[in-house]
Amino acid sequence: MTHHITGPLDRYRVLDLTRIRSGPTCVKQFADWGADVIKIEPPEDNSGYADRNSSDFQNLHRNKRSLTLDLKSSEGHDILMRLVDTADVLVENFRPGVKKRLGLDWDSLHARNPRLVLGSISGFGQTGPYAERPGFDQVAQGMGGLMSVTGLPGQGPVRVGIPIADLTAGMFCATGILMVLLERERTGVGQWVQSSLLQAQVAMLDFQAARWLIDGEVPEQAGNNHPTAVPMGVYPTSDGSMNIAVTGNRMWQDFCAVVDRCDLIEDARYATARQRLKNRDELNAMLHEITRTRTSKDLTEALIASGIPCGPINKIDAVFDDPQVSSLGMVVEVEHPKRGTQKVLGQPIVLSGATPVMHSATPDAGQHSDTILHELGLSETEVTALKKRKIV
């Protein structure tokens, strides 16, 4: 296996048969931390699911090698199986029935290479009444309850502005694969790791789920108000708006001092967290009039000086202008042979002994086909013949 990139995962080879977003999000964790990731895609990419030149695609698929392969042909399938023999992980997000047809089901792969870890992401799970349904992020956001608690009260369901079910399903799957790779060091045997958009979305309900499961309460839309703490949420300023988060009585007293309303500390309507929650609307109406007289910068500095969490509400351009975001290394550059220097999103994980490896831009389809096939022992003549027959 020819692989010279170093990183904490550099001893692993990952076969990437994923599409859209949840699968690539999972695989990105391995690609960024040094694994040899081989992206396997159709020879003629007419699947209509992605624009290779889009910013989205370029951000998602960096640090991979690309092999084009017709998996429906026996020769293409044979080459994939030879790669399976060399791989540690295979990640896919086909529907369960499609997997079986392509011979990529767990039983077949496990029999072929018992050390292989199979990561599968689906819309609704590998079993159950919805197993064969196609999955889509917004559908999962709706079915998983998120859209019912997002948005302003009475507004009707609202989707979150990022594909949160896709992203978290990918992250959960990556975590599961890493767990199994650790256990494989003890057992020598791989496992089947499964996640789905619906499972991920339900898991992400977190405290909103607990309100129902433990308290029997069905949460509603709360808009920018925190469900249980006041004052917490969006407050207008003279030049825009900002987030302020006041928790506990001590912080409430400090907040009253900052806005020059210490009289509120003694007001029975706002003396405890429970009372503030009960009288939230009138308290917020009063506070809005006060915060509206201050600039965002002035109020932020005063609140931070008193240890009260707060911050601006940035548009995306302002996010990347923020000095803290810059210092966290959330933007990294890769060199693309045609597009030149490209900025992509960095990793949100910091390791004391390693950094993510941004060694290559998203590859063109089949960019590494020849190299990978030669690594498998195929001759130049064999590779040329496969290309002629559009198997590669």
XYZ file of C-alpha atoms in Angstrom:
392
model
C 0.000 0.000 0.000
C 1.523 3.299 -1.104
C 0.585 6.015 1.369
C 3.015 8.620 2.639
C 0.720 11.002 4.531
C 1.306 11.017 8.272
C -1.302 11.500 10.969
C -2.959 9.592 13.808
C -5.012 7.532 11.322
C -2.276 6.998 8.711
C -2.214 3.221 9.193
C -5.772 2.815 7.927
C -7.164 2.471 4.419
C -10.767 3.604 3.966
C -12.904 2.828 0.904
C -15.419 5.607 0.354
C -18.555 4.556 -1.526
C -20.660 7.368 -0.099
C -22.594 10.151 -1.796
C -24.398 13.376 -0.906
C -23.393 14.550 2.609
C -23.790 12.201 5.573
C -21.310 9.626 4.257
C -18.713 12.143 3.040
C -18.935 13.893 6.443
C -18.041 10.595 8.114
C -15.188 9.864 5.711
C -13.805 13.411 5.987
C -12.789 12.673 9.588
C -10.507 9.888 8.336
C -9.178 11.781 5.309
C -8.242 14.853 7.374
C -6.365 12.842 9.997
C -4.119 10.921 7.640
C -5.974 7.782 6.469
C -5.578 6.604 2.869
C -9.098 7.316 1.606
C -10.030 5.953 -1.822
C -13.210 7.491 -3.204
C -14.870 5.025 -5.571
C -17.267 6.551 -8.082
C -18.918 5.721 -11.415
C -16.778 6.050 -14.583
C -19.303 8.448 -16.117
C -20.587 10.567 -13.283
C -24.088 11.225 -14.572
C -25.791 10.397 -11.298
C -27.030 13.970 -10.947
C -26.473 14.114 -7.187
C -23.591 16.587 -7.038
C -21.849 19.309 -8.976
C -18.183 18.422 -8.682
C -17.166 22.051 -9.219
C -19.412 23.417 -6.468
C -17.873 24.919 -3.347
C -19.793 22.329 -1.318
C -18.261 19.351 -3.168
C -14.777 20.890 -3.096
C -15.007 21.394 0.674
C -16.346 17.885 1.410
C -13.986 15.660 -0.546
C -10.467 16.969 0.084
C -7.605 14.644 1.036
C -8.938 11.672 -0.963
C -7.790 9.680 -3.971
C -10.360 8.943 -6.677
C -10.863 5.657 -8.497
C -13.639 5.319 -11.078
C -15.175 1.864 -11.209
C -18.299 0.334 -12.737
C -19.514 -1.739 -9.788
C -22.290 -3.331 -11.865
C -19.729 -5.083 -14.085
C -18.124 -8.307 -12.841
C -14.609 -6.928 -13.478
C -15.402 -3.721 -11.605
C -16.825 -5.701 -8.699
C -13.761 -7.962 -8.695
C -11.426 -4.952 -8.443
C -13.499 -3.583 -5.556
C -13.217 -6.922 -3.748
C -9.433 -6.876 -4.212
C -9.454 -3.436 -2.603
C -11.669 -4.782 0.199
C -8.905 -7.319 0.907
C -6.498 -4.407 1.536
C -8.889 -2.129 3.430
C -9.626 -1.480 7.090
C -12.905 0.362 6.587
C -15.604 0.634 3.926
C -18.219 3.375 4.291
C -21.439 3.439 2.248
C -24.839 5.083 2.349
C -26.831 2.968 -0.108
C -30.335 1.821 0.740
C -30.260 -1.700 2.265
C -31.632 -3.387 -0.904
C -29.085 -1.691 -3.194
C -26.248 -2.826 -0.920
C -27.329 -6.437 -1.232
C -27.543 -6.190 -5.049
C -24.004 -4.800 -5.245
C -22.651 -7.524 -2.928
C -21.754 -4.870 -0.340
C -23.911 -6.299 2.444
C -22.283 -7.080 5.788
C -22.377 -10.890 5.460
C -20.616 -10.855 2.068
C -17.966 -8.324 3.082
C -17.315 -9.926 6.479
C -16.837 -13.338 4.843
C -14.374 -11.789 2.392
C -12.325 -9.815 4.940
C -13.158 -10.504 8.604
C -11.015 -7.533 9.739
C -13.008 -5.049 7.658
C -15.160 -2.478 9.469
C -18.307 -1.602 7.509
C -19.841 1.811 8.175
C -23.408 2.203 6.896
C -25.488 5.383 7.006
C -29.113 5.267 5.925
C -32.175 7.454 6.125
C -34.053 5.413 8.703
C -31.946 2.430 9.770
C -31.081 -0.958 8.241
C -34.215 -2.657 9.627
C -37.745 -1.609 10.547
C -40.777 -0.470 8.530
C -39.007 2.521 6.917
C -35.689 0.795 6.110
C -36.095 1.008 2.326
C -37.314 4.606 2.252
C -34.983 7.176 0.701
C -33.534 9.533 3.306
C -33.255 13.295 3.100
C -32.004 15.704 5.749
C -35.092 17.926 5.953
C -37.387 14.890 6.120
C -35.365 13.642 9.117
C -35.467 17.098 10.735
C -39.265 16.944 10.485
C -39.779 13.334 11.565
C -37.179 13.662 14.323
C -39.002 16.565 15.988
C -36.435 19.319 15.359
C -38.657 21.424 13.101
C -41.380 21.506 15.766
C -39.074 23.265 18.265
C -37.290 25.572 15.785
C -38.574 29.034 14.888
C -40.792 31.617 16.521
C -43.873 30.608 18.554
C -46.813 30.023 16.219
C -44.647 30.375 13.112
C -45.146 26.810 11.935
C -42.331 24.288 11.406
C -38.904 25.672 10.476
C -35.861 23.767 9.238
C -32.459 24.471 10.728
C -30.137 26.390 8.386
C -27.626 23.532 8.052
C -28.254 19.824 7.197
C -27.910 18.850 10.844
C -29.273 15.287 10.488
C -26.835 14.502 7.659
C -23.888 16.011 9.504
C -24.525 14.350 12.854
C -25.296 10.943 11.303
C -21.877 11.166 9.636
C -20.147 12.155 12.875
C -21.873 9.404 14.886
C -20.880 6.836 12.254
C -17.240 8.028 12.342
C -17.234 7.717 16.149
C -18.612 4.171 15.903
C -15.986 3.168 13.330
C -13.185 4.521 15.530
C -14.558 2.542 18.496
C -14.558 -0.664 16.459
C -11.037 -0.032 15.120
C -9.902 0.250 18.747
C -11.654 -2.978 19.710
C -10.274 -4.720 16.617
C -6.803 -4.294 18.114
C -7.972 -6.712 20.829
C -10.198 -9.065 18.807
C -8.743 -8.885 15.286
C -12.285 -8.785 13.916
C -14.277 -5.944 12.319
C -17.907 -5.046 12.991
C -20.831 -3.450 11.186
C -21.335 0.151 12.352
C -24.723 1.656 11.550
C -26.235 5.081 11.930
C -29.112 6.870 10.237
C -30.420 10.372 9.725
C -33.469 9.620 11.885
C -31.443 8.125 14.768
C -29.003 11.028 14.684
C -31.784 13.617 14.665
C -33.648 11.989 17.563
C -30.383 11.741 19.548
C -29.723 15.443 18.916
C -33.036 16.398 20.560
C -31.113 16.067 23.822
C -32.816 18.073 26.606
C -35.933 18.618 24.463
C -36.329 14.825 24.355
C -35.765 14.613 28.117
C -38.557 17.144 28.696
C -40.939 14.661 27.072
C -39.401 11.347 28.212
C -38.962 12.351 31.856
C -41.325 15.290 32.456
C -44.103 14.313 30.027
C -43.981 17.784 28.490
C -44.203 18.344 24.715
C -41.805 21.234 23.901
C -43.059 23.973 21.607
C -41.315 26.583 19.489
C -39.568 29.120 21.713
C -37.940 31.258 19.025
C -34.839 32.944 20.386
C -35.949 32.489 23.993
C -34.197 29.794 25.965
C -36.842 27.283 27.112
C -35.961 27.538 30.819
C -33.723 30.576 31.516
C -34.437 34.345 31.455
C -32.964 36.690 30.358
C -31.442 34.534 27.653
C -31.765 35.052 23.930
C -31.577 37.822 21.340
C -31.671 41.421 22.549
C -31.834 44.510 20.301
C -29.052 47.114 20.429
C -28.774 50.576 18.887
C -26.862 49.112 15.921
C -28.327 45.611 15.560
C -28.857 42.768 18.007
C -26.842 40.350 20.147
C -27.141 37.226 22.264
C -27.113 37.527 26.059
C -27.182 34.534 28.414
C -27.884 35.163 32.104
C -28.097 32.094 34.355
C -28.458 31.947 38.129
C -29.213 34.695 40.635
C -25.644 35.909 41.033
C -25.347 36.534 37.293
C -28.794 38.177 37.288
C -27.610 40.651 39.933
C -24.431 41.401 37.949
C -26.515 41.894 34.809
C -28.826 44.364 36.589
C -25.743 46.338 37.664
C -24.365 46.459 34.092
C -27.644 47.834 32.692
C -27.986 50.201 35.661
C -31.206 48.692 36.992
C -30.275 47.366 40.432
C -33.883 48.060 41.492
C -34.894 44.928 39.561
C -32.894 42.753 41.968
C -35.379 43.524 44.758
C -38.447 43.204 42.489
C -40.407 40.126 43.644
C -41.513 39.416 40.037
C -37.890 38.731 39.035
C -36.263 37.604 42.291
C -35.832 33.919 41.318
C -35.264 32.018 38.097
C -38.779 30.584 38.372
C -40.321 34.045 38.778
C -38.319 35.432 35.871
C -39.515 32.580 33.671
C -43.123 33.156 34.759
C -42.867 36.881 33.917
C -40.601 36.456 30.907
C -42.569 38.565 28.408
C -42.833 41.707 30.538
C -39.220 41.375 31.730
C -37.930 41.000 28.178
C -40.052 43.922 26.942
C -38.439 46.120 29.626
C -34.919 44.829 28.926
C -35.320 45.370 25.178
C -35.909 49.065 25.830
C -32.709 49.203 27.910
C -30.406 47.208 25.566
C -31.694 49.208 22.595
C -29.927 52.291 23.977
C -26.464 50.644 23.881
C -24.255 49.651 20.949
C -23.502 45.949 20.543
C -19.778 46.566 21.121
C -20.264 48.686 24.266
C -22.773 46.291 25.831
C -20.687 43.223 24.937
C -17.583 44.696 26.586
C -19.502 45.658 29.736
C -21.153 42.235 30.059
C -17.917 40.317 29.381
C -16.174 42.410 32.062
C -18.811 41.118 34.505
C -18.418 37.509 33.349
C -21.779 37.342 31.565
C -21.824 35.220 28.372
C -22.796 37.238 25.302
C -21.785 37.831 21.717
C -22.684 39.251 18.323
C -24.995 37.573 15.808
C -22.704 37.299 12.816
C -23.449 36.778 9.166
C -21.148 34.184 7.616
C -18.623 36.747 6.306
C -18.308 38.269 9.778
C -17.746 34.812 11.297
C -14.561 34.422 9.284
C -13.426 37.987 10.059
C -13.554 37.222 13.786
C -10.036 37.137 15.299
C -10.944 34.199 17.545
C -12.133 32.112 14.586
C -8.854 32.973 12.824
C -6.793 31.923 15.831
C -8.631 28.574 16.010
C -7.474 27.651 12.498
C -10.969 27.018 11.162
C -9.905 27.964 7.630
C -7.208 25.997 5.819
C -5.867 26.141 2.292
C -5.355 23.421 -0.287
C -3.813 23.709 -3.745
C -6.082 22.680 -6.597
C -4.312 22.004 -9.920
C -6.950 23.959 -11.888
C -8.516 26.283 -9.342
C -5.351 27.353 -7.510
C -5.382 28.013 -3.771
C -8.721 27.051 -2.234
C -9.966 27.785 1.266
C -11.812 24.955 2.971
C -13.174 24.423 6.463
C -10.695 23.141 9.034
C -11.253 20.565 11.761
C -12.856 21.591 15.082
C -10.643 19.123 16.983
C -7.246 20.083 18.381
C -4.701 17.380 19.232
C -1.534 18.237 21.127
C 0.518 15.788 19.073
C -0.884 16.089 15.551
C -2.578 18.430 13.134
C -5.090 17.592 10.398
C -3.380 16.848 7.098
C -4.658 19.140 4.339
C -2.493 17.586 1.651
C -4.694 17.701 -1.430
C -7.761 19.325 -2.931
C -10.854 17.345 -3.969
C -9.680 15.053 -6.802
C -11.098 14.929 -10.303
C -13.113 11.779 -10.977
C -10.663 8.940 -11.596
C -7.617 11.120 -10.982
C -5.808 8.294 -9.176
C -7.297 5.292 -10.998
C -4.049 4.264 -12.703
C -1.951 4.545 -9.538
C -4.428 2.582 -7.389
C -4.828 -0.180 -9.989
C -1.041 -0.476 -10.355
C -0.812 -0.787 -6.539
C -3.201 -3.757 -6.844
C -0.779 -5.346 -9.334
C -2.590 -4.608 -12.613
C -0.355 -3.981 -15.619
C -0.517 -0.958 -17.925
C -2.102 -3.170 -20.596
C -4.807 -4.395 -18.210
C -5.601 -0.843 -17.068
C -5.857 0.376 -20.673
C -8.227 -2.505 -21.524
C -10.457 -1.686 -18.534
C -10.613 1.970 -19.590
C -11.541 1.033 -23.161
C -14.503 -0.961 -21.884
C -15.485 1.886 -19.519
C -15.098 -0.348 -16.445
C -12.635 2.241 -15.083
